Coordinates of C-alpha atoms in Angstrom, one line a residue:
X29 CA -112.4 1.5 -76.8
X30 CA -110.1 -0.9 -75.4
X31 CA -110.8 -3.2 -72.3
X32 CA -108.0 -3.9 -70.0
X33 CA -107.8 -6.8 -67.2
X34 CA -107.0 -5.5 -63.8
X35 CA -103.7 -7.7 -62.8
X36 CA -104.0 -8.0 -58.8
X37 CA -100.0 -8.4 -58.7
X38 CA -99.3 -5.1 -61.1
X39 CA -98.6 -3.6 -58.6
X40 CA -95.8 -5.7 -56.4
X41 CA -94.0 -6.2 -59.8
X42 CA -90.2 -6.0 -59.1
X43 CA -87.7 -4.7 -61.8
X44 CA -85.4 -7.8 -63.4
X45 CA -82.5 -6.6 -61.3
X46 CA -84.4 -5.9 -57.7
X47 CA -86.2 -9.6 -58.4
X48 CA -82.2 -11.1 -59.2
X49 CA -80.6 -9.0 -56.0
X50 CA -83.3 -10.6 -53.8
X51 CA -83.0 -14.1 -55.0
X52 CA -79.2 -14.3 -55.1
X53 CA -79.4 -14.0 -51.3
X54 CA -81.7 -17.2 -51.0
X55 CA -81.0 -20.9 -50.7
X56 CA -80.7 -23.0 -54.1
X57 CA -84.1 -24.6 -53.4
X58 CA -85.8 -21.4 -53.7
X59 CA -83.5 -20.6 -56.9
X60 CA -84.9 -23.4 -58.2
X61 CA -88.7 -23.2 -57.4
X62 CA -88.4 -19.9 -59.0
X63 CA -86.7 -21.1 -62.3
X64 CA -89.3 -23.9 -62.4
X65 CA -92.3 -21.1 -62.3
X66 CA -90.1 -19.0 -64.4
X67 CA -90.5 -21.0 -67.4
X68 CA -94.1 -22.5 -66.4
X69 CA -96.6 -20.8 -64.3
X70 CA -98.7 -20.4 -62.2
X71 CA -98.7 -23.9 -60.8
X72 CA -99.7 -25.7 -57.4
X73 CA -97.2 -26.8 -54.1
X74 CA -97.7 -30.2 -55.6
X75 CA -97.0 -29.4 -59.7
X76 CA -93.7 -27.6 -58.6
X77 CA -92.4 -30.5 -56.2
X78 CA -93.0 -32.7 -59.7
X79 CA -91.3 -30.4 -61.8
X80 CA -88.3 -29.4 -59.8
X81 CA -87.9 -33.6 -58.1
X82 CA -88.0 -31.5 -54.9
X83 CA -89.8 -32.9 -51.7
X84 CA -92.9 -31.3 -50.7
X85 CA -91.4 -30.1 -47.4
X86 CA -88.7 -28.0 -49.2
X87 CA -90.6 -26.8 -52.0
X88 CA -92.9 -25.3 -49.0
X89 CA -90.1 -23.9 -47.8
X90 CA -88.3 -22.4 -50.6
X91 CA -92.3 -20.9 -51.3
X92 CA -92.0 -19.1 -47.9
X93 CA -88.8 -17.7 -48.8
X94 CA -89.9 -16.3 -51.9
X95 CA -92.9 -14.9 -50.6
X96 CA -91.2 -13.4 -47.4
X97 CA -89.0 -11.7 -50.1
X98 CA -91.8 -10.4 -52.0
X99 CA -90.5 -12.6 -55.3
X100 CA -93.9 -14.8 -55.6
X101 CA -97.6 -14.1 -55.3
X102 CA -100.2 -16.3 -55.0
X103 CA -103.8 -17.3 -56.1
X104 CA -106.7 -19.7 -55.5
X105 CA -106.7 -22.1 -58.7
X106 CA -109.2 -21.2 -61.3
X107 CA -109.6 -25.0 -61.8
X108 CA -109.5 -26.2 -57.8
X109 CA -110.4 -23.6 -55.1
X110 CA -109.1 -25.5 -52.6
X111 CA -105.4 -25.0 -54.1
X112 CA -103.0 -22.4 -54.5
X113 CA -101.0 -21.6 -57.5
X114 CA -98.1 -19.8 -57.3
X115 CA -96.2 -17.4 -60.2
X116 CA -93.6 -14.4 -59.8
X117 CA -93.7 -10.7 -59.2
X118 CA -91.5 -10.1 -61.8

C-alpha cells in the first residue's frame, strides 16, 4: 500500500520548455524572482526581496507577472497564516 500526498499545483505544472518560452518574454525582475525560487522555495514577498536585493515594490511586481503567466503558485505559510509563500509550476 503506498500513500501519496495530493500536490494542489500538479496540475498547472508546465513542461521545462513552455515554463522557459513564457519567461523569456518577461522583464529581468521577474527572471530573477524566479531564479531566486528556483534554487530556494517556497518563500515569502519579503524572503525573496532579501534574496534577490530587489525592492519590495518590484519583487511584487515581477510576482504578478509570473502569476499572470501561470509560472508561480502560491500558498498560505505553514509557519505564518497571514503570509504567502510563493514557488514555481514547473
Amino acid at each position: 500500500m503506498s500513500t501519496t500526498i495530493d500536490d494542489p499545483g500538479a496540475d498547472e505544472r508546465l513542461g521545462e520548455t513552455e515554463f522557459r518560452e513564457r519567461l523569456r518574454e518577461l522583464p529581468p525582475s521577474a527572471k530573477l524572482v524566479a531564479k531566486v525560487l528556483e534554487t530556494d522555495a517556497p518563500l515569502s514577498q519579503g524572503k525573496l526581496a532579501e534574496e534577490s536585493l530587489l525592492p519590495d515594490r518590484t519583487v511584487r511586481y515581477a510576482l504578478n507577472r509570473l502569476e499572470d503567466e501561470g509560472l508561480i503558485g502560491s500558498r498560505h505559510s505553514f509557519h505564518d497564516a497571514r503570509k504567502q509563500v510563493y514557488f514555481l509550476n514547473n
